[in-house]
Short mmCIF file of C-alpha atoms (C1' of nucleotides) in Angstrom, two decimals:
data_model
loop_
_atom_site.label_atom_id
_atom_site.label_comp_id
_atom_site.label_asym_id
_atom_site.label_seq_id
_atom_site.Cartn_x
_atom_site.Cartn_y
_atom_site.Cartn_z
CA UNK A 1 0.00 0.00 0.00
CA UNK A 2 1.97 2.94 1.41
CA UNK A 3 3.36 5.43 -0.87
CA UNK A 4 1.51 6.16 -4.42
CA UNK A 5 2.43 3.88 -7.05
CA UNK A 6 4.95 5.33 -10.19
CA UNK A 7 1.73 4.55 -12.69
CA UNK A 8 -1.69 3.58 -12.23
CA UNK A 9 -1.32 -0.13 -12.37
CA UNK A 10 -4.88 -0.50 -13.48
CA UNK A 11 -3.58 1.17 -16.70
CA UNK A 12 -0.52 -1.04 -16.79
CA UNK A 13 -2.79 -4.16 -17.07
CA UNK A 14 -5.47 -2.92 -19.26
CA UNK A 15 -2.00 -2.32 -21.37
CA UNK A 16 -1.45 -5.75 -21.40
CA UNK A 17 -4.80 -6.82 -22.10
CA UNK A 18 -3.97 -4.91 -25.46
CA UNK A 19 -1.20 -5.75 -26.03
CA UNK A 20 -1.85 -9.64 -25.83
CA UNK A 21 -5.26 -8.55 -28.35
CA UNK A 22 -7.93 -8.51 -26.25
CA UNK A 23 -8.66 -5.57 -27.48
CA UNK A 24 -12.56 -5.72 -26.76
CA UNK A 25 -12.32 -6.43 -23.50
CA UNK A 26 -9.44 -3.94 -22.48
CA UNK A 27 -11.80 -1.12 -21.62
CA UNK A 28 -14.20 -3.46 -19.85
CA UNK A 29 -11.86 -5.34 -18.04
CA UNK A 30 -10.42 -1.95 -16.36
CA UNK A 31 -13.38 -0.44 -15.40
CA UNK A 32 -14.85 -3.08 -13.61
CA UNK A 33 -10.85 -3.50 -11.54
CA UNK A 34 -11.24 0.06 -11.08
CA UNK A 35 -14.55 -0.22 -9.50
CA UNK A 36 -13.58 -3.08 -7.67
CA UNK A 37 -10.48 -1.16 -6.28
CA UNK A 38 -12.25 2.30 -5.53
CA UNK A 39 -14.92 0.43 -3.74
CA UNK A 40 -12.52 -0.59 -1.59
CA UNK A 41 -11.05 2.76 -0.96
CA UNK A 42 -14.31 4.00 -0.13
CA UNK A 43 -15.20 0.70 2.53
CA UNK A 44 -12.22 1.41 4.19
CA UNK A 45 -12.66 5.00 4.80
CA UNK A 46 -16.48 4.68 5.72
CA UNK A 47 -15.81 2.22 8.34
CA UNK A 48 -13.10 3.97 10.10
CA UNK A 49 -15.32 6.46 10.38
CA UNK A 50 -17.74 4.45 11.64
CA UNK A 51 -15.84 2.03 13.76
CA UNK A 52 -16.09 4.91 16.83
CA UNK A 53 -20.06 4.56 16.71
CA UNK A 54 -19.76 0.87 16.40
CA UNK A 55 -20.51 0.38 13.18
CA UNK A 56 -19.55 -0.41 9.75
CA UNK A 57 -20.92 0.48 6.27
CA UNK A 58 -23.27 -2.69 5.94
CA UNK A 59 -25.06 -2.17 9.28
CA UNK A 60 -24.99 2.01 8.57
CA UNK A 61 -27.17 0.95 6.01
CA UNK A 62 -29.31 -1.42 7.52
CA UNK A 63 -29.89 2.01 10.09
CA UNK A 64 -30.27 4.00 7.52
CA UNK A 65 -32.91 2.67 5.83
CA UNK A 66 -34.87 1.41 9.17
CA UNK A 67 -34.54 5.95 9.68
CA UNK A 68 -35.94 6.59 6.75
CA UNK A 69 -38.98 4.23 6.71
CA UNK A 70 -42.40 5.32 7.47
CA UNK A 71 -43.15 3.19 9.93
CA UNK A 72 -40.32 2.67 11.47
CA UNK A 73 -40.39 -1.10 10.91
CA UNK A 74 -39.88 -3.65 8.10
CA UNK A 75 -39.70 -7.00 7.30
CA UNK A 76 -36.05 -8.38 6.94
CA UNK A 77 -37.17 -9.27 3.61
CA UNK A 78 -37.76 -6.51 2.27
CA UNK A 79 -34.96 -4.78 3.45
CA UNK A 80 -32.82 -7.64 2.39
CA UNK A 81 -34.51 -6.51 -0.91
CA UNK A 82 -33.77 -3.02 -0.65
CA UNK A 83 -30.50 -3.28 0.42
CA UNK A 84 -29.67 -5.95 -2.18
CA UNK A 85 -27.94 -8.38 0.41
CA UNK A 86 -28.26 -12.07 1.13
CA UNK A 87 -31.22 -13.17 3.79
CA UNK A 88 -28.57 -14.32 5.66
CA UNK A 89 -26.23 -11.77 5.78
CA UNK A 90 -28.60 -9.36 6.72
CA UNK A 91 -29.49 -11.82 9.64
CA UNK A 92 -25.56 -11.68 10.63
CA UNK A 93 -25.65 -7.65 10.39
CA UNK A 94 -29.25 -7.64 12.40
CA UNK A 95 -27.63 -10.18 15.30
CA UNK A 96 -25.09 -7.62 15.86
CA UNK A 97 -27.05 -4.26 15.79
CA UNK A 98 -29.45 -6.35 18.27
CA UNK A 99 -27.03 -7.23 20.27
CA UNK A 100 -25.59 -3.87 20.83
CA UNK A 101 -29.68 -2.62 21.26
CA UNK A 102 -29.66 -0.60 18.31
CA UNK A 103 -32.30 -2.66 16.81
CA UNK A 104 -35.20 -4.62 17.91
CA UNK A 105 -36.63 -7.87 16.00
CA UNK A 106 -40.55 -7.59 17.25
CA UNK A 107 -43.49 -9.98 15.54
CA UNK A 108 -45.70 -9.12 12.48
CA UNK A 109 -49.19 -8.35 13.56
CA UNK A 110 -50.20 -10.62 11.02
CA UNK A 111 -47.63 -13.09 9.59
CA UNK A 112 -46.17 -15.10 12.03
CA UNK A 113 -43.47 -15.94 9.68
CA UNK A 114 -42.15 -12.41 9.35
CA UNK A 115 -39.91 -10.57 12.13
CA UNK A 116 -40.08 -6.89 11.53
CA UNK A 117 -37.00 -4.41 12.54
CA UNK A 118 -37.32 -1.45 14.69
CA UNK A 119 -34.93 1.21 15.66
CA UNK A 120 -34.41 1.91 19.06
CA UNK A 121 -33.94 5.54 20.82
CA UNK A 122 -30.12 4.45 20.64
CA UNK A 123 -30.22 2.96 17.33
CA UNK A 124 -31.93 6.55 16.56
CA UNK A 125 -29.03 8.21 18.29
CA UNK A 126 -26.47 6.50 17.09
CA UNK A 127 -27.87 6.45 13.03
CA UNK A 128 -27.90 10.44 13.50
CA UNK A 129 -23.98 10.43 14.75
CA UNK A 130 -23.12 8.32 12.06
CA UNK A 131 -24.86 10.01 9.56
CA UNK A 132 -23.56 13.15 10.38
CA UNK A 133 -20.14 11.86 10.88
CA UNK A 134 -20.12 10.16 7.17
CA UNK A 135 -21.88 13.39 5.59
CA UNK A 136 -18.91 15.48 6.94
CA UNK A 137 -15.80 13.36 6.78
CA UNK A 138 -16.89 11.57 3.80
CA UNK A 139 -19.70 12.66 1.44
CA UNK A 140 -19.14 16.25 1.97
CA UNK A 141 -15.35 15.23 0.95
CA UNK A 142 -15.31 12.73 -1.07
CA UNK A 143 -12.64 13.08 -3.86
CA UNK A 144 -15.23 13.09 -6.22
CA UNK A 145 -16.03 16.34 -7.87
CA UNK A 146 -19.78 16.91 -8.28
CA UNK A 147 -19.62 16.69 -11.65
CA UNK A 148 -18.03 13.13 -11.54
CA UNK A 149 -20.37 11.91 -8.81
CA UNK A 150 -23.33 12.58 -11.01
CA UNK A 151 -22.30 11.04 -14.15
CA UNK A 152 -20.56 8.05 -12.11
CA UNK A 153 -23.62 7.36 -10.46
CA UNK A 154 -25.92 7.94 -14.19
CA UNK A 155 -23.37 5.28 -15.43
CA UNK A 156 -23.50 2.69 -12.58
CA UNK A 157 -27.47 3.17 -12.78
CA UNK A 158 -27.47 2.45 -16.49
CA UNK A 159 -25.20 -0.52 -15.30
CA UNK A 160 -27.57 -1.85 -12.61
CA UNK A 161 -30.81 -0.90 -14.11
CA UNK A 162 -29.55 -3.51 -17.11
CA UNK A 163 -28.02 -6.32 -14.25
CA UNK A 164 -31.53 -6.23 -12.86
CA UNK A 165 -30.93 -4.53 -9.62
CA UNK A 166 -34.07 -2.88 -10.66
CA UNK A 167 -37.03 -1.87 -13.58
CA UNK B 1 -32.12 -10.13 -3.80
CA UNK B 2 -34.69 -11.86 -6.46
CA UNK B 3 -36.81 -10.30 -8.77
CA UNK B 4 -35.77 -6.25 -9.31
CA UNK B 5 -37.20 -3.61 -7.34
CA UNK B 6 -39.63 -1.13 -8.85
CA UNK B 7 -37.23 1.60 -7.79
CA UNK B 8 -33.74 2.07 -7.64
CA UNK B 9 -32.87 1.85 -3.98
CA UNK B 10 -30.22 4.32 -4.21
CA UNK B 11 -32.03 6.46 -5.81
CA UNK B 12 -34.53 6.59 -3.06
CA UNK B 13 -31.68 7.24 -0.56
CA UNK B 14 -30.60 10.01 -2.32
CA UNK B 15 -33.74 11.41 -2.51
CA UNK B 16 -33.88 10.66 1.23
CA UNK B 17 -30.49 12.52 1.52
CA UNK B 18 -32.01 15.54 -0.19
CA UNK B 19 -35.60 16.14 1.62
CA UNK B 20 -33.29 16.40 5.21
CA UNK B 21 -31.13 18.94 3.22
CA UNK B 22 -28.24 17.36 2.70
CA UNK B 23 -28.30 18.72 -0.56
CA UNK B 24 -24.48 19.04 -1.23
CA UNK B 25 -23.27 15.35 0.25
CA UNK B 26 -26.45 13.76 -2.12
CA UNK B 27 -24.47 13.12 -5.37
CA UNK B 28 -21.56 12.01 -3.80
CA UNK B 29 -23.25 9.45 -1.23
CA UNK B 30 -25.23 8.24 -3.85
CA UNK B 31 -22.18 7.28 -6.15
CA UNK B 32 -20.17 5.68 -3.55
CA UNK B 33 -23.23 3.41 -2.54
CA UNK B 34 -23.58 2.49 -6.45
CA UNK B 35 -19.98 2.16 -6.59
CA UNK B 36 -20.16 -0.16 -3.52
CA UNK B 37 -23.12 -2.25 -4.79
CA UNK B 38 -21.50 -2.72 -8.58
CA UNK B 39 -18.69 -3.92 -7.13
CA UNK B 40 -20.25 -6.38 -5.50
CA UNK B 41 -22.56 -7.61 -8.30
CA UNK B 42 -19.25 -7.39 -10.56
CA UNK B 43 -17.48 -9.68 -7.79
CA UNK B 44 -19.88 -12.04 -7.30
CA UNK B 45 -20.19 -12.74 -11.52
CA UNK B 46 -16.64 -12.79 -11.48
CA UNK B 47 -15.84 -15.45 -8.50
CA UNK B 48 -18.72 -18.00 -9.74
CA UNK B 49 -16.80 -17.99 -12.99
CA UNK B 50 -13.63 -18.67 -11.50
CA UNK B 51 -15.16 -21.06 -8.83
CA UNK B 52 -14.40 -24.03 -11.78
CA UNK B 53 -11.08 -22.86 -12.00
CA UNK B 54 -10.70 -23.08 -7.87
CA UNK B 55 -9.92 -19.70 -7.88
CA UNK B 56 -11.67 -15.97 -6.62
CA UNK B 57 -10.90 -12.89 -8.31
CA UNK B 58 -8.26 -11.81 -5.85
CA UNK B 59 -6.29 -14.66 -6.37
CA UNK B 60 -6.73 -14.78 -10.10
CA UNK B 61 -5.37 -11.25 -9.74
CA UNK B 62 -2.12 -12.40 -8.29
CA UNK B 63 -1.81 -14.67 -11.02
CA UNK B 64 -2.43 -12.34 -13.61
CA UNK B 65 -0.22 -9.95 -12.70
CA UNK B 66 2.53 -12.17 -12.68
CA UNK B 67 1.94 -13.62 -15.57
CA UNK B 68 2.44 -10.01 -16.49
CA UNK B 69 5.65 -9.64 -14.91
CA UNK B 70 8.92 -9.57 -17.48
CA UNK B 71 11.06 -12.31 -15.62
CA UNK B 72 7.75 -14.21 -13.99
CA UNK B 73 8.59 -13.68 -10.56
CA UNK B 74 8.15 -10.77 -8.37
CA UNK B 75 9.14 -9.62 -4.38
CA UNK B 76 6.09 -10.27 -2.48
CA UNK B 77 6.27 -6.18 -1.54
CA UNK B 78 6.22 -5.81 -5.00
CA UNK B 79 3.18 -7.71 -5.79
CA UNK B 80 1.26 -6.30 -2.79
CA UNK B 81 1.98 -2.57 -3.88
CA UNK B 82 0.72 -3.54 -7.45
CA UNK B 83 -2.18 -5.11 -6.27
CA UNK B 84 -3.08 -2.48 -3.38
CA UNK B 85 -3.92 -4.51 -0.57
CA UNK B 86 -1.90 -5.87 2.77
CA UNK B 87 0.59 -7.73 2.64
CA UNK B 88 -1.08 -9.89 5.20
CA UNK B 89 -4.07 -10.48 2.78
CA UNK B 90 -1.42 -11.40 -0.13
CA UNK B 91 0.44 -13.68 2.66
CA UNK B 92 -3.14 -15.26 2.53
CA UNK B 93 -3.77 -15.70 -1.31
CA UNK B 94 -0.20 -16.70 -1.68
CA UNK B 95 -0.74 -19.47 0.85
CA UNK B 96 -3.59 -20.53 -0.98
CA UNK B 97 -1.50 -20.74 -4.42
CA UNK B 98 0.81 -22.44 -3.54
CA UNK B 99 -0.79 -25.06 -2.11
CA UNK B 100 -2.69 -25.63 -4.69
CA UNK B 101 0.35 -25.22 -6.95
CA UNK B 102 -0.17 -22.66 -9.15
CA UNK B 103 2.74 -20.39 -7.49
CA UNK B 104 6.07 -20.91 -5.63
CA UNK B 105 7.94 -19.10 -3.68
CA UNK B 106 11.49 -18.74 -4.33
CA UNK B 107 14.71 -16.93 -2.47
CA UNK B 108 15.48 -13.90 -4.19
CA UNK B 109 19.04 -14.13 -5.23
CA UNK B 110 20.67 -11.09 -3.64
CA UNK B 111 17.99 -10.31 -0.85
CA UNK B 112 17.80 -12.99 1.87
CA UNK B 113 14.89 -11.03 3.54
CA UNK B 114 12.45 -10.98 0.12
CA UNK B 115 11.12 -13.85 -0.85
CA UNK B 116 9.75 -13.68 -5.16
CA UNK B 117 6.70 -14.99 -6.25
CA UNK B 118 6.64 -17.19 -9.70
CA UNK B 119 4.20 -19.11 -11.71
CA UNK B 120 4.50 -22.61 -12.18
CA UNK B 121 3.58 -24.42 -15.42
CA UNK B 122 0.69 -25.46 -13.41
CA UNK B 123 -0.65 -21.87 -12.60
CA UNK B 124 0.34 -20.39 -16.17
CA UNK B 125 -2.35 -22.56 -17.36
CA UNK B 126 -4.86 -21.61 -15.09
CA UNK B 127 -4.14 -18.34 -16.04
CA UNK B 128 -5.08 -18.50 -19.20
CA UNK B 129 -8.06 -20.69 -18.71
CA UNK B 130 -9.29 -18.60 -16.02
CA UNK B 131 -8.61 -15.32 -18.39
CA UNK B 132 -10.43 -16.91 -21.21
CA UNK B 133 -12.86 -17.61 -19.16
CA UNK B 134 -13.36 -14.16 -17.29
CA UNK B 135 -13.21 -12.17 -20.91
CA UNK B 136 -15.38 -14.68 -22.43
CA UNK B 137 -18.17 -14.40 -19.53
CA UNK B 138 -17.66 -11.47 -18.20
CA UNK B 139 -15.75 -8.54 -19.72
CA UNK B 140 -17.14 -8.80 -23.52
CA UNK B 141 -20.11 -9.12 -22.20
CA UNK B 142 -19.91 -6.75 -18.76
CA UNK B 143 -23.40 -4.74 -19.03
CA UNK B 144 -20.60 -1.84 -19.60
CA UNK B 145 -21.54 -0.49 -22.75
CA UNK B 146 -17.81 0.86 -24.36
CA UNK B 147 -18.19 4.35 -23.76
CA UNK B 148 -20.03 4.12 -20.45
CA UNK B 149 -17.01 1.74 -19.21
CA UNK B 150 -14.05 4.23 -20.92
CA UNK B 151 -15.78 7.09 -19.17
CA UNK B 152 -16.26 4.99 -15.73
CA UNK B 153 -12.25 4.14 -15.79
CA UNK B 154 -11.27 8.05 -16.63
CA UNK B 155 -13.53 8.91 -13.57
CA UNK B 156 -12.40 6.71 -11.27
CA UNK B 157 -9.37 6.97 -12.38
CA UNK B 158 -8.84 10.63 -11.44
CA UNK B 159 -10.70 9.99 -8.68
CA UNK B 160 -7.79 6.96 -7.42
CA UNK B 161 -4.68 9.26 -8.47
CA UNK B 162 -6.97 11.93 -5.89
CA UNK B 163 -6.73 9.52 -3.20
CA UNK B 164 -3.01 8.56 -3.45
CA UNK B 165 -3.54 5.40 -5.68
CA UNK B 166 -0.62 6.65 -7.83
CA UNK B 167 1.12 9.52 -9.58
"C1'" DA C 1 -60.19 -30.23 5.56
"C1'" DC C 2 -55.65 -31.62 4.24
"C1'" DA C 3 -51.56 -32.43 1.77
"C1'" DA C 4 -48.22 -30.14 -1.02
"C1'" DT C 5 -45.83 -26.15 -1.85
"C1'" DA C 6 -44.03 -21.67 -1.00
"C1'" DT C 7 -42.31 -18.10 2.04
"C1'" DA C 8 -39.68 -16.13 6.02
"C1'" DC C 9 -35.93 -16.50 8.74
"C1'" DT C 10 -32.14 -18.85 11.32
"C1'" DT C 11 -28.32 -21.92 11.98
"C1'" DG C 12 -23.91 -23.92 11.07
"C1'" DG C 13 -19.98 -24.31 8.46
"C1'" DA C 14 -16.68 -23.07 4.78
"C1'" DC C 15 -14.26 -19.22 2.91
"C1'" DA C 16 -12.10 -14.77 2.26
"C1'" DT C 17 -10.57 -10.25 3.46
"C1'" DC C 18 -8.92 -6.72 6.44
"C1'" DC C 19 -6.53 -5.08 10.54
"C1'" DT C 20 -3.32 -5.09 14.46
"C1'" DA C 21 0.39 -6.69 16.87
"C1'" DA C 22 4.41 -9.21 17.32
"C1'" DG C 23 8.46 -11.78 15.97
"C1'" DG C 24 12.35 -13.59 12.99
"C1'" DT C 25 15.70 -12.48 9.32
"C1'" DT C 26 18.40 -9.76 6.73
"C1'" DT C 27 20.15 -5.25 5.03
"C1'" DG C 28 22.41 -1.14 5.00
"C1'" DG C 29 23.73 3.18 6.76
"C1'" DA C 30 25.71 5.84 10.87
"C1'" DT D 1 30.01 -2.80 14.78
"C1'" DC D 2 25.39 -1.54 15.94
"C1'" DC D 3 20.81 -0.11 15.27
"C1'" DA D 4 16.99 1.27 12.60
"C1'" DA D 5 14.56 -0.16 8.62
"C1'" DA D 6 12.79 -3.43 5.35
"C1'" DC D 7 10.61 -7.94 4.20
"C1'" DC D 8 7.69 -11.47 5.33
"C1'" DT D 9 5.05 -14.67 8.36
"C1'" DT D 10 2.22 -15.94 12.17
"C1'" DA D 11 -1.66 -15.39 15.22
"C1'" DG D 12 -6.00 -13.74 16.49
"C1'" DG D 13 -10.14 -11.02 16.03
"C1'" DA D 14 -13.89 -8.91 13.38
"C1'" DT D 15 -16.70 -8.94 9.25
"C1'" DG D 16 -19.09 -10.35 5.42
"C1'" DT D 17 -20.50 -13.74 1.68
"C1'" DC D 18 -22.34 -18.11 0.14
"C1'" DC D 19 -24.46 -22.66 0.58
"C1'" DA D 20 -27.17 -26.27 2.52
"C1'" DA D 21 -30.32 -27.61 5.78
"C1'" DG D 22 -33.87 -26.92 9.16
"C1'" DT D 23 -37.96 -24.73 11.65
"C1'" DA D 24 -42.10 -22.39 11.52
"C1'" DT D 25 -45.96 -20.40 9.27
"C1'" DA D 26 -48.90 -19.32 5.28
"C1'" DT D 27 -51.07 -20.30 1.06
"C1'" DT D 28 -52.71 -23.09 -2.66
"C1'" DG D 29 -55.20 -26.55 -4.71
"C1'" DT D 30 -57.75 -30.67 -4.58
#
DNA sequence: ACAATATACTTGGACATCCTAAGGTTTGGA
DNA sequence: TCCAAACCTTAGGATGTCCAAGTATATTGT
């Protein structure tokens, strides 16, 4: 890791790719290790940012979305859905926000099959420290120019509207 | 996960970000959660396709860029620096490599401290199955259409040269 | 009604990755 | 010669992903 690299090596192996003929999949082949690399970048930063409140980017988000629901509740389900994560990952994240009672599991009124989440007044608390916390030291800083963040985030829709993340 | 949401989640956040007023961190939270989530859809495609080839993306990575490498053999400093991530985690993949076969360590002829990494004829030809492979399934046919992925790499590019990725 | 099927969630285990801390070797400069 | 620095490994902890299997509940169809 350490100091910055002589050349983007990204570059150096995309390069390659054309040099060897693969000439189609050159451009393809680096954006998608570029993504792969900045995403990483950005985990790393986001959850040492979080790891004072506790948290890390996965169960942010699980907090997040709880905040921003109507009702305050829903089914792990759907936010499995919404957050595009394995069932059972999203049962690993909710076992630890439980267990540090920022979230509650409480029954459906109706379906005894489905376990609805619930924020806490300290899962409340500590989404809004986060939140603010990531806004300042990351979002409002991110690297990315405003310009860039909107037509990053046009392209990765285009991307994921077409991989089926969603219609 | 399943069948695709009627709305882009993201999307939704980002609206979410912007009706509490955190109009200026918006754009930029909303392009590091799609760079977050394409990553992981991108990883995902690429490990099942290297899965047959007993290897995951990271490791394939390590092969790669030594089959890149002019004498075949790199310091393992060397190869972590390339590939961006700890030493510890390379330790790991190299581990796995070797015992599988695909790559040996050797002593580095002037150094006694550094050992090099090489391919054996083993691992050169998972290489290139597992490349075949990976261009075949997965970059000529990412979901990236050309210009969307030459635009993605020149953003994120200037974006990782930002954040001390290289010169 | 009742059996078959589908849905919701959890459990357990295999993997992988990252991080920190610590230790052994080997270099190379003061 | 001696000590700080560089290179790599080991060990342990925390997380997250995936798969397969299992429990419980709901729904469907006969």
């Amino acid at each position: 890791m350490s100091s910055p690299l002589p050349r983007d090596p990204i570059a150096q192996a995309r390069d390659q790719w054309v040099s060897h003929g693969w000439d189609a999949e050159a451009d393809s082949m680096a954006a998608i290790t570029a993504v792969m690399r900045t995403a990483s970048i950005f985990l790393q930063r986001a959850d040492s940012i979080l790891r004072p409140h506790g948290l890390t980017f996965a169960r942010f988000e699980v907090l997040a979305l709880l905040g921003f629901s109507k009702r305050g509740s829903l089914p792990m389900t759907h936010a499995s859905r919404l957050l595009q994560v394995h069932a059972t990952s999203l049962t690993n994240s909710v076992d630890r926000l439980e267990a540090t009672g920022l979230v509650r599991r409480i029954q459906h009124p109706t379906d005894g099959r489905t376990r609805l989440l619930e924020l806490t007044a300290e899962g409340a608390n500590a989404l809004a420290a986060a939140r603010d916390d990531l806004n300042e030291q990351l979002f409002a800083d991110s690297g990315l120019p405003v310009a860039d963040a909107r037509e990053l985030f046009q392209i990765l829709s285009r991307f994921r509207r077409a991989s089926g993340d969603f219609l």
